[in-house]
XYZ file of C-alpha atoms in Angstrom:
688
model
C 0.000 0.000 0.000
C 1.295 3.415 -0.907
C 1.710 5.976 1.836
C 1.832 9.786 1.662
C 4.899 11.081 -0.101
C 4.488 8.713 -3.020
C 6.624 10.902 -5.284
C 9.589 10.779 -2.927
C 9.227 7.064 -2.229
C 8.976 6.239 -5.918
C 12.083 8.311 -6.701
C 13.949 6.652 -3.826
C 13.133 3.122 -5.027
C 14.078 3.829 -8.651
C 17.303 5.605 -7.691
C 18.279 2.730 -5.395
C 17.830 0.208 -8.201
C 19.936 2.246 -10.594
C 22.664 2.925 -8.030
C 22.916 -0.824 -7.442
C 23.407 -1.342 -11.162
C 20.104 -3.168 -11.569
C 18.710 -2.690 -15.029
C 15.239 -1.222 -15.426
C 12.731 -1.676 -18.242
C 11.123 1.736 -18.613
C 7.532 2.369 -19.683
C 6.427 5.999 -20.169
C 2.883 7.232 -20.758
C 1.239 10.525 -21.597
C 1.261 11.656 -17.974
C 4.914 12.661 -18.363
C 4.085 15.097 -21.177
C 0.710 16.318 -19.910
C 2.158 19.713 -18.958
C 2.653 20.619 -22.626
C 0.481 18.254 -24.695
C -3.230 17.419 -24.551
C -4.263 14.091 -23.065
C -7.225 12.092 -24.366
C -9.817 14.649 -23.246
C -7.946 17.426 -25.042
C -7.620 15.231 -28.115
C -11.399 14.839 -28.200
C -11.832 18.610 -28.055
C -9.501 18.968 -31.045
C -11.490 16.323 -32.907
C -14.675 18.324 -32.295
C -12.966 21.447 -33.632
C -11.749 19.566 -36.696
C -15.261 18.300 -37.449
C -16.746 21.784 -37.116
C -14.189 23.154 -39.592
C -14.832 20.534 -42.279
C -16.987 21.863 -45.135
C -18.867 18.548 -45.191
C -18.575 17.819 -41.484
C -22.229 18.062 -40.471
C -22.770 14.314 -40.255
C -19.506 13.833 -38.394
C -20.386 16.592 -35.912
C -23.741 14.965 -35.222
C -22.117 11.553 -34.784
C -19.564 12.908 -32.315
C -22.290 14.644 -30.342
C -24.136 11.323 -30.053
C -20.944 9.678 -28.806
C -20.543 12.349 -26.134
C -24.106 11.748 -24.996
C -23.676 7.972 -24.842
C -20.331 7.810 -23.011
C -19.051 9.309 -19.792
C -15.537 7.899 -19.440
C -12.899 9.379 -21.710
C -11.411 6.100 -22.979
C -14.652 4.646 -24.431
C -15.397 8.092 -25.860
C -12.007 8.188 -27.580
C -12.453 4.721 -29.063
C -15.917 5.643 -30.322
C -14.550 8.870 -31.850
C -11.954 6.876 -33.758
C -14.648 4.614 -35.174
C -16.878 7.534 -36.179
C -13.979 9.171 -38.006
C -13.355 5.913 -39.853
C -17.034 5.631 -40.771
C -17.669 9.224 -41.887
C -14.267 10.354 -43.219
C -11.574 7.655 -43.436
C -9.686 5.225 -41.271
C -6.622 7.467 -41.274
C -8.197 10.897 -40.850
C -7.892 10.899 -37.065
C -4.127 10.984 -37.684
C -4.525 14.665 -38.616
C -6.141 15.437 -35.255
C -3.349 13.588 -33.445
C -0.704 15.526 -35.370
C -2.361 18.810 -34.448
C -2.220 17.770 -30.791
C 1.500 16.991 -31.054
C 2.198 20.350 -32.706
C 0.939 22.053 -29.541
C 4.364 21.180 -28.157
C 6.247 22.858 -31.017
C 6.652 26.523 -30.087
C 9.480 28.393 -31.903
C 10.928 31.317 -29.978
C 9.885 33.835 -32.633
C 6.302 32.564 -32.633
C 6.374 32.143 -36.408
C 4.018 29.575 -37.964
C 5.381 26.509 -39.701
C 6.176 27.603 -43.280
C 3.984 26.091 -45.991
C 1.837 24.275 -43.467
C -1.788 25.025 -42.738
C -3.883 23.840 -39.847
C -5.380 20.356 -40.278
C -2.859 19.662 -43.032
C -0.964 16.389 -42.782
C 2.637 16.485 -41.605
C 4.768 14.363 -43.910
C 7.987 12.596 -43.072
C 10.290 15.330 -44.401
C 8.564 18.175 -42.556
C 8.194 16.106 -39.386
C 11.879 15.217 -39.332
C 12.837 18.842 -39.876
C 10.667 19.983 -36.982
C 12.201 17.315 -34.752
C 15.697 18.557 -35.614
C 14.663 21.976 -34.300
C 15.318 20.769 -30.752
C 15.025 24.097 -28.969
C 11.537 24.817 -30.287
C 9.882 21.910 -28.465
C 8.390 22.362 -25.018
C 9.794 19.847 -22.537
C 8.345 19.276 -19.053
C 10.916 18.945 -16.294
C 10.279 15.232 -15.900
C 10.759 14.566 -19.601
C 14.016 16.544 -19.647
C 15.285 14.540 -16.656
C 14.309 11.311 -18.407
C 16.475 12.396 -21.329
C 19.469 12.905 -19.026
C 18.968 9.481 -17.440
C 18.776 7.657 -20.761
C 21.551 9.643 -22.437
C 24.072 9.297 -19.605
C 23.353 5.750 -18.382
C 21.932 3.871 -21.369
C 23.382 0.621 -20.018
C 20.935 0.671 -17.094
C 17.996 0.792 -19.515
C 19.375 -1.513 -22.214
C 19.424 1.578 -24.461
C 15.657 1.449 -24.841
C 12.452 2.970 -23.544
C 8.848 1.996 -24.264
C 6.092 4.571 -24.596
C 2.429 4.751 -25.521
C 2.933 8.381 -26.571
C 2.885 9.202 -30.270
C 4.802 12.481 -29.839
C 8.604 12.827 -30.240
C 9.294 14.390 -26.829
C 11.234 11.383 -25.512
C 13.526 11.571 -28.546
C 13.818 15.355 -28.188
C 14.798 14.992 -24.514
C 17.463 12.393 -25.317
C 18.934 14.485 -28.123
C 18.963 17.629 -26.028
C 20.898 15.666 -23.422
C 23.559 14.944 -26.050
C 22.714 11.409 -27.217
C 21.167 10.077 -30.398
C 17.720 8.487 -30.437
C 16.029 6.153 -32.921
C 12.254 5.910 -33.317
C 10.732 2.449 -33.775
C 7.108 1.382 -34.227
C 5.253 -1.875 -34.761
C 4.863 -3.083 -38.354
C 1.797 -5.312 -38.744
C 3.090 -6.861 -41.972
C 6.795 -7.117 -41.285
C 9.502 -8.294 -38.941
C 9.663 -6.371 -35.686
C 13.178 -6.313 -34.330
C 13.533 -5.795 -30.590
C 17.195 -4.823 -30.804
C 17.018 -1.776 -33.049
C 19.823 -0.447 -35.245
C 23.418 -1.613 -34.689
C 24.605 1.641 -33.123
C 24.688 3.261 -29.695
C 21.496 5.290 -30.095
C 18.674 5.029 -27.576
C 15.775 3.104 -29.110
C 12.369 4.630 -28.425
C 9.604 2.075 -29.039
C 6.232 3.709 -29.695
C 3.568 1.117 -28.933
C 0.669 3.227 -30.235
C 2.344 4.520 -33.388
C 4.195 7.736 -34.138
C 3.008 11.203 -35.065
C 4.571 11.236 -38.549
C 5.424 8.648 -41.224
C 8.699 6.762 -40.775
C 10.078 5.817 -44.155
C 7.864 2.843 -44.913
C 5.316 4.690 -47.033
C 2.352 3.671 -44.892
C -0.205 6.433 -44.468
C -1.650 5.128 -41.195
C 0.092 6.604 -38.159
C -2.139 5.411 -35.335
C -2.750 1.656 -35.224
C -6.099 0.446 -36.458
C -8.591 -0.175 -33.676
C -9.820 -3.760 -33.389
C -13.552 -4.260 -33.193
C -14.956 -5.101 -29.736
C -14.985 -8.795 -30.638
C -11.444 -8.889 -32.062
C -8.308 -9.764 -30.148
C -5.161 -7.709 -30.186
C -2.747 -8.903 -32.925
C -0.632 -11.704 -31.397
C 2.467 -10.357 -33.151
C 2.041 -6.992 -31.412
C 1.674 -8.598 -27.997
C 4.708 -10.812 -28.600
C 6.757 -7.797 -29.737
C 5.999 -5.837 -26.570
C 6.673 -8.922 -24.435
C 10.132 -9.293 -25.946
C 10.868 -5.607 -25.314
C 10.423 -6.075 -21.541
C 13.967 -7.246 -21.005
C 14.604 -6.588 -17.294
C 13.228 -8.087 -14.092
C 12.651 -4.574 -12.745
C 9.998 -2.567 -14.558
C 9.311 1.119 -13.962
C 5.961 2.489 -15.175
C 5.295 6.228 -15.029
C 2.619 8.395 -16.609
C 0.708 5.339 -17.880
C -2.752 4.363 -16.645
C -2.977 1.021 -18.423
C -6.171 2.072 -20.199
C -5.358 0.187 -23.392
C -4.297 -3.020 -21.614
C -1.458 -3.650 -24.066
C 1.450 -3.316 -21.653
C -0.452 -5.168 -18.926
C -1.116 -8.094 -21.255
C 2.542 -8.098 -22.282
C 3.572 -8.305 -18.625
C 1.213 -11.263 -18.238
C 2.947 -12.973 -21.160
C 6.320 -12.326 -19.509
C 5.161 -13.919 -16.260
C 3.942 -16.972 -18.178
C 7.516 -17.615 -19.311
C 8.524 -18.236 -15.690
C 9.888 -14.771 -14.970
C 8.266 -12.660 -12.255
C 9.173 -9.028 -12.861
C 8.980 -6.514 -10.056
C 6.888 -3.562 -11.238
C 7.199 -0.083 -9.711
C 3.957 1.589 -10.756
C 3.708 5.382 -10.431
C 0.007 6.202 -10.144
C -1.431 9.648 -10.696
C -4.158 9.269 -8.094
C -3.300 10.088 -4.493
C -6.495 8.533 -3.099
C -5.094 6.126 -0.518
C -8.324 4.150 -0.421
C -8.101 3.405 -4.142
C -4.431 2.390 -4.174
C -4.747 -1.117 -2.611
C -7.492 -2.016 -5.077
C -5.357 -0.744 -7.968
C -2.379 -2.795 -6.788
C -4.484 -5.954 -6.491
C -5.997 -5.422 -9.928
C -2.568 -4.947 -11.504
C -1.183 -8.073 -9.810
C -4.133 -10.149 -10.967
C -3.895 -8.811 -14.506
C -0.122 -9.164 -14.923
C 0.920 -11.981 -12.596
C 3.810 -9.767 -11.470
C 4.915 -8.327 -8.161
C 3.511 -4.790 -8.243
C 4.258 -1.879 -5.918
C 1.990 1.128 -6.423
C 3.084 4.639 -5.484
C 0.272 7.166 -5.315
C 0.224 10.821 -6.309
C 3.504 10.657 -8.234
C 4.466 13.897 -9.980
C 6.837 12.965 -12.807
C 8.168 16.530 -12.974
C 9.440 16.069 -9.411
C 10.250 12.354 -9.276
C 12.374 12.006 -12.417
C 14.546 15.095 -11.755
C 15.064 13.753 -8.221
C 16.333 10.435 -9.604
C 18.625 12.129 -12.134
C 19.968 14.484 -9.467
C 20.586 11.605 -7.052
C 22.683 9.879 -9.733
C 24.544 13.108 -10.532
C 23.219 13.252 -14.082
C 21.303 16.533 -14.031
C 23.190 19.728 -14.936
C 24.460 21.554 -11.861
C 22.373 24.567 -12.783
C 19.749 23.441 -15.272
C 18.820 26.298 -17.517
C 15.437 27.823 -16.871
C 15.028 29.012 -20.439
C 13.710 26.797 -23.167
C 15.309 28.507 -26.159
C 18.930 29.205 -26.861
C 18.591 32.779 -28.090
C 21.345 34.237 -30.212
C 22.097 37.901 -29.516
C 23.043 38.865 -33.046
C 23.910 42.465 -32.212
C 26.359 41.287 -29.538
C 27.860 38.757 -31.920
C 28.520 41.408 -34.509
C 30.177 43.652 -31.931
C 32.157 41.027 -29.998
C 32.804 38.157 -32.394
C 33.325 39.892 -35.721
C 36.595 41.722 -36.007
C 36.155 45.011 -37.803
C 38.670 45.842 -40.476
C 40.216 42.393 -40.907
C 40.327 40.513 -44.191
C 37.578 37.968 -44.835
C 38.597 34.415 -43.850
C 39.970 32.049 -46.467
C 37.748 29.171 -45.365
C 34.324 29.251 -47.026
C 32.391 28.134 -43.942
C 34.148 30.788 -41.866
C 33.231 33.382 -44.486
C 29.573 32.354 -44.297
C 29.685 32.673 -40.514
C 31.071 36.197 -40.863
C 28.304 37.121 -43.306
C 25.858 35.918 -40.676
C 27.446 37.482 -37.605
C 28.733 40.696 -39.107
C 26.242 41.588 -41.822
C 23.038 39.839 -40.815
C 22.848 37.189 -43.526
C 20.943 34.003 -42.709
C 22.422 30.524 -43.090
C 20.009 27.609 -43.080
C 21.825 24.287 -42.806
C 19.607 21.323 -43.589
C 22.268 18.762 -42.751
C 22.469 19.592 -39.042
C 24.975 21.366 -36.835
C 28.108 20.284 -38.733
C 27.876 21.802 -42.226
C 30.178 20.457 -44.897
C 32.393 22.561 -47.116
C 30.233 23.680 -50.059
C 31.188 22.887 -53.625
C 28.208 24.389 -55.507
C 26.358 27.689 -55.079
C 23.032 27.643 -56.939
C 21.589 31.119 -57.514
C 18.213 31.267 -59.310
C 17.292 34.756 -60.560
C 14.151 35.971 -62.313
C 15.258 38.045 -65.302
C 13.554 41.407 -65.755
C 13.605 43.910 -68.572
C 15.032 46.526 -66.185
C 18.651 46.688 -65.087
C 19.806 44.451 -62.220
C 19.094 45.926 -58.798
C 21.331 46.747 -55.860
C 19.946 43.574 -54.248
C 21.471 41.632 -57.145
C 24.729 43.507 -56.521
C 24.848 42.371 -52.906
C 24.077 38.776 -53.838
C 26.669 38.860 -56.626
C 29.433 40.093 -54.307
C 28.709 37.301 -51.832
C 28.658 34.756 -54.665
C 31.955 36.119 -55.989
C 33.608 35.804 -52.572
C 32.330 32.236 -52.267
C 33.642 31.408 -55.755
C 37.068 32.710 -54.697
C 37.093 29.908 -52.117
C 36.780 27.107 -54.640
C 32.996 26.885 -54.950
C 31.351 26.515 -58.339
C 28.718 29.237 -58.898
C 25.787 28.530 -61.225
C 23.311 31.337 -61.900
C 20.000 29.998 -63.183
C 18.263 32.747 -65.170
C 14.495 32.301 -65.026
C 13.706 34.022 -68.320
C 10.285 32.525 -69.071
C 8.384 35.737 -68.333
C 10.856 38.173 -69.914
C 9.523 40.047 -72.950
C 13.009 40.245 -74.483
C 14.824 37.305 -72.955
C 18.031 37.511 -75.003
C 18.671 41.209 -74.349
C 17.724 40.926 -70.681
C 20.063 37.968 -70.227
C 22.931 39.786 -71.933
C 22.509 42.866 -69.738
C 22.285 40.791 -66.585
C 25.307 38.658 -67.495
C 27.573 41.607 -68.318
C 26.574 43.384 -65.108
C 27.109 40.309 -62.939
C 30.552 39.664 -64.427
C 31.482 43.302 -63.768
C 30.442 42.977 -60.145
C 32.333 39.695 -59.769
C 35.554 41.458 -60.787
C 35.334 43.609 -57.650
C 36.241 40.614 -55.468
C 39.874 39.432 -55.653
C 40.308 35.830 -56.745
C 36.703 35.376 -57.854
C 35.918 32.862 -60.583
C 33.423 33.921 -63.276
C 30.040 32.270 -62.729
C 28.208 29.954 -65.091
C 24.997 31.595 -66.316
C 22.292 29.280 -67.641
C 19.070 30.176 -69.446
C 16.294 28.213 -67.778
C 14.046 28.370 -70.837
C 16.794 26.897 -73.007
C 17.566 24.165 -70.479
C 13.917 23.158 -70.193
C 13.590 23.135 -73.971
C 16.681 20.944 -74.187
C 15.128 18.462 -71.756
C 11.868 18.516 -73.721
C 13.648 17.739 -76.992
C 16.504 15.490 -75.949
C 15.611 14.378 -72.439
C 14.623 10.834 -71.601
C 12.455 11.637 -68.592
C 13.158 10.877 -64.956
C 12.640 7.109 -64.873
C 15.349 5.386 -62.864
C 16.760 8.646 -61.526
C 16.956 9.541 -57.861
C 15.221 12.891 -58.443
C 12.874 14.118 -61.192
C 14.629 16.249 -63.830
C 11.635 16.887 -66.084
C 9.335 19.762 -65.006
C 6.216 17.623 -65.280
C 7.838 14.868 -63.247
C 8.611 17.502 -60.616
C 4.958 18.573 -60.747
C 3.840 14.988 -60.222
C 6.111 14.647 -57.194
C 5.401 18.036 -55.595
C 1.741 18.660 -56.399
C 0.656 15.042 -56.725
C 2.589 12.881 -54.275
C 3.365 15.483 -51.592
C 0.108 17.411 -52.086
C 0.960 20.703 -50.330
C -1.747 23.214 -49.524
C -2.641 25.617 -52.319
C -1.882 28.474 -49.932
C 1.696 27.266 -49.423
C 2.215 27.023 -53.195
C 0.924 30.552 -53.752
C 3.238 31.869 -51.037
C 6.233 29.883 -52.286
C 5.805 31.225 -55.820
C 5.271 34.749 -54.422
C 1.855 35.097 -55.983
C 0.671 36.297 -52.577
C 2.741 37.608 -49.650
C 4.139 35.132 -47.141
C 2.320 36.192 -43.970
C 1.378 34.196 -40.847
C -1.898 32.325 -41.138
C -3.461 34.250 -38.276
C -2.832 37.525 -40.143
C -4.195 36.552 -43.542
C -7.391 38.545 -43.066
C -5.354 41.646 -42.208
C -3.730 41.367 -45.638
C -6.902 40.382 -47.507
C -6.952 43.447 -49.836
C -3.300 42.917 -50.806
C -3.845 39.191 -51.349
C -6.971 39.737 -53.445
C -5.185 42.323 -55.581
C -2.267 39.933 -56.103
C -4.576 37.085 -57.116
C -6.177 39.251 -59.794
C -2.928 40.714 -61.142
C -0.223 38.068 -60.858
C 0.427 35.787 -63.802
C -0.283 32.072 -63.449
C 3.136 31.454 -65.000
C 4.634 31.912 -61.567
C 3.285 28.503 -60.617
C 5.753 27.030 -63.112
C 8.782 28.465 -61.302
C 9.274 25.603 -58.798
C 8.841 22.998 -61.520
C 11.402 24.504 -63.885
C 13.984 25.728 -61.368
C 13.942 22.507 -59.359
C 14.158 20.321 -62.453
C 17.431 22.036 -63.368
C 18.687 21.926 -59.766
C 18.090 18.170 -59.736
C 20.295 17.813 -62.793
C 23.077 19.597 -60.913
C 22.565 17.333 -57.895
C 23.532 14.380 -60.066
C 27.106 15.698 -59.850
C 27.166 17.386 -56.442
C 26.289 15.895 -53.032
C 23.232 17.794 -51.746
C 24.864 18.490 -48.372
C 27.571 20.456 -50.237
C 25.107 22.618 -52.165
C 23.991 26.102 -51.100
C 21.208 28.106 -52.697
C 21.410 31.898 -52.742
C 18.468 34.273 -52.553
C 16.560 36.824 -50.534
C 14.305 36.330 -47.540
C 11.358 36.286 -49.922
C 12.539 32.866 -51.138
C 12.263 31.198 -47.725
C 8.797 29.809 -48.488
C 10.053 28.657 -51.911
C 12.810 26.536 -50.384
C 10.635 25.367 -47.502
C 8.301 23.911 -50.122
C 11.267 22.176 -51.756
C 12.367 20.665 -48.436
C 8.834 19.443 -47.748
C 8.824 17.720 -51.164
C 12.329 16.232 -51.392
C 14.583 14.579 -48.853
C 17.957 16.015 -49.850
C 19.815 18.191 -47.302
C 20.707 21.196 -49.447
C 21.436 24.440 -47.602
C 20.289 28.033 -48.006
C 21.947 31.454 -47.776
C 19.676 34.510 -47.603
C 20.783 38.126 -47.881
C 19.504 40.565 -45.218
C 15.887 41.644 -45.414
C 15.204 45.065 -46.944
C 12.125 46.177 -45.066
C 9.086 47.467 -46.976
C 10.799 47.210 -50.386
C 10.973 44.508 -53.048
C 13.164 43.911 -56.070
C 10.529 45.674 -58.175
C 10.832 48.944 -56.245
C 12.404 51.925 -58.076
C 14.536 52.645 -54.987
C 16.748 49.602 -55.656
C 17.759 50.940 -59.081
C 19.184 54.367 -59.927
C 21.345 55.972 -62.593
C 23.305 58.700 -60.770
C 24.584 59.443 -57.250
C 22.237 62.433 -57.128
C 19.238 60.166 -57.738
C 20.339 57.890 -54.903
C 20.874 60.899 -52.625
C 17.273 61.905 -53.307
C 16.053 58.443 -52.317
C 18.111 58.594 -49.109
C 16.709 61.994 -48.164
C 13.198 60.746 -48.844
C 13.533 57.640 -46.686
C 15.428 59.309 -43.840
C 12.646 61.874 -43.556
C 10.215 59.132 -42.485
C 9.599 58.242 -38.840
C 11.530 54.966 -39.101
C 14.204 56.045 -41.568
C 17.157 55.359 -39.248
C 15.973 51.967 -38.002
C 17.874 48.780 -38.775
C 16.513 46.970 -41.798
C 15.264 50.175 -43.383
C 16.621 51.512 -46.676
C 19.527 53.601 -45.332
C 20.759 50.976 -42.875
C 20.482 48.214 -45.491
C 22.497 50.201 -48.046
C 25.212 51.079 -45.521
C 25.602 47.479 -44.383
C 25.373 45.759 -47.757
C 26.349 48.259 -50.460
C 28.896 50.316 -48.488
C 30.567 48.143 -45.831
C 30.168 44.684 -47.422
C 31.885 45.554 -50.759
C 34.834 47.052 -48.873
C 35.084 43.959 -46.671
C 34.884 41.411 -49.500
C 36.919 43.468 -51.962
C 39.634 44.435 -49.501
C 39.151 48.171 -50.076
C 40.194 50.619 -47.323
C 37.369 52.254 -45.423
C 37.311 56.045 -45.749
C 37.789 58.710 -43.108
C 35.459 61.703 -43.381
C 36.079 64.764 -41.203
C 38.182 62.703 -38.843
C 35.605 59.900 -38.491
C 36.449 56.458 -39.856
C 33.345 55.129 -41.602
C 33.836 51.503 -40.615
C 30.486 50.584 -39.065
C 26.805 51.406 -39.144
C 27.114 53.283 -35.856
C 29.971 55.497 -37.074
C 28.246 56.298 -40.381
C 24.949 57.132 -38.692
C 26.762 59.403 -36.216
C 28.613 61.133 -39.072
C 25.383 61.734 -41.004
C 23.668 63.113 -37.913
C 26.614 65.459 -37.314
C 26.771 66.574 -40.944
C 24.041 65.560 -43.441
C 26.486 66.299 -46.263
C 28.094 62.942 -45.401
C 25.199 61.423 -47.333
C 26.796 62.737 -50.538
C 29.892 60.692 -49.826
C 27.813 57.596 -49.030
C 25.771 58.010 -52.221
C 28.925 58.457 -54.328
C 30.624 55.403 -52.843
C 27.589 53.137 -53.162
C 26.898 54.356 -56.707
C 30.486 53.686 -57.737
C 30.104 50.102 -56.558
C 26.702 49.667 -58.169
C 27.168 51.521 -61.461
C 30.834 51.616 -62.410
C 33.227 49.557 -60.282
C 34.873 46.653 -62.056
C 34.489 48.097 -65.544
C 37.109 47.363 -68.095
C-alpha cells in the first residue's frame, strides 16, 4: 500500500535500483508530457474542432455529439470517436487530429508559424523530421528533460531502450537535447519487428501506439487500427511488446494502463517463468483506491507490483537524475537558446580584418557581421560547399542593388573554390536575349570587384527546359525528377501541399502568418487578380534544373542563394524532397521589393534623393530600413569582401553602421559621400 509522499518514495526506489546497477525496463505514458500536450480529453476537443471546420462535417459533428451523450468515461469516448472518423471520413483521418495535438508542443521562440503548413494539413515525413531537428523549439516538461538525461548518460541501465504509448517525439527530443542520439521504432503489422534496433549506440524509443509522422515505410496510417470489440489484439504486437520487456525490474510512469497492451505483455512475460517486479507510479493520491489498484494490476499481470500514489513525474524524475549526478548543476530555466546577433557582430566579428579564407568561416562572418541568414539542412556540422546555386528571375530593367549584394557574396564564395551557377528564369521576360545579356555583363562586372573570384556559369532556364523537352529521356530510374512535369507529379501530386503554401512559395501572394491573412486580404486579393499564373511554373522549372546539378554534387555540399522572400520557396522544396541542401539569404530590406524603383538608380544624385526621402520618415534610421540596409550591404560589405580601405570623413572612420549614422547626424552632407561610394560600386566599379 502506498503511503503519503508517493513521489519521494517512488524516486527513492528507482534511484536505489539504478545505483545498485540493476537494469530497469522503462515504460512511459502521456502523464509525463501532460504539462505541454493534450491528453485524451484534449484530443477529443480537437477532434470536435476539426469536425466543425470541415466543409462537409455536419454528419460527423452529429455523430460525435451522439458519442458524447452515450459515453461518460474518456477512454470509451475516444475509441468511439476513432470509429466515427473511420465511418464518416476515413480510417486514417484521425491521424490529422493527433498531429495537431502533437504540434501544440512545437513553439518556436519567434512565434512564427510553420512555413507552408496550414492547420489540419498532414505532416509528412520530411517536414516532421525537420521539426524534430529543431530541438530548442519543443516544449519539454521537467520530468521529460530529466528522463532524457537518465537515458543519455546511463543507457546501459535501460538496455538503451524505452517503451512509450505516446505518439509524440518528446522522448527523442529529450534524449537528443541531453547529447545522445535516439532512434524511433514502431510496430509493423506486416513485417519483422526487431527488438534490438539499429546496430549503433542510439537510444531506441519504441512507440507502442504509433508515431506522429510517417517513418520511411510509405504507410499512411500513423495510429494503429482499432480492433472491433470482438477482435483480439494482434498476437504479433503482444509478442513484440513482451520481448521488449527485457529486465526483471519494470518502472511504469505516466501510464494508466487504459489500453491493456502493456499489462497483457507483462502477463505474457510472467507466463515464461519470470516474475518481474513492477514499480507503478500512479497519478491518483487517493489512498483508499491504491490497494485495489495494486491488487488489480497483480491479478492482470501476474507480477509483483508496488503502487506509489500521487507521483508527480516533474518532481520524481529530476530527483532520480539528481541523485545519480546526471542533471546539470544549474539546469537552464530558459527553453530557447537565443542568439544575440547584435552582440555577436560587436564582440565576435573583427572590424577591419580581411575575410577568412575558409568558405564556412566566411559564411559565418556574413551571418554574424552583416546579418545574412544561413540555413543548414544537414544539421549542426555543415560540410564545405562545392556548388552555389543562384536562381534569378530576369527582368527587362537593369539588375538591382539587391542583385549587386548577392553577386558580391557569390563572388567571394567562388574565390574559395565553390562553383557558382546562376540559373536565369527568363520565361516571363519580354526580351529574354537582351535581358540575359545585360544581366550577365553586369554580374561579371560585379564579380571582378572581389579578388580571386571565378566567373560564374549563367544558364538560361528556358533553353535548359527546352533541351530536356527535346533530348531528355524523362526521370525514370533517376533519384530525383529532372523533367518539369515529373517535378509537378512529385510536388503537387505525391506530396500534395496546400494551395496556400504554393501561392506563397511562388510569391503570388505575400508570405504572412496564417493568423494575419485577413489583415492582408486586400493585398492578397489584388495579387490574385494581377499576378500571372506562370509563376506557378517556377518551382517545376527551377527545381528540375537543380536536380540535374545534384547528379554531380552531393546535396549536403550545395547552397542556394536568394533573398528572404525565397524562404517559403525553399521550404516547399524541403517538404517535397529529402535532400539536405542548404540556403543562404541576404539581409531583409524592409518594406521594399526587387521591383521597387529605390533599388535601381542611374546617378549618385538620384540615390541621394532616395536617401533623403527615406530618412525623412519616422523609421528612416531603423535597422533593416533603406539607409541601414544600403550602408551594411552596399557600403561596408563591398569594402570587406573586396579588400578596399574604409574612408575617413572629417576625422571619423566610416567603418560601421554606428559610425556612419553618427557622421550623417553630425553633418548631413556625409550622405553625398555615401551616395557616391555606393553608386560607384553599383554603377561603375569593375568596368574594363
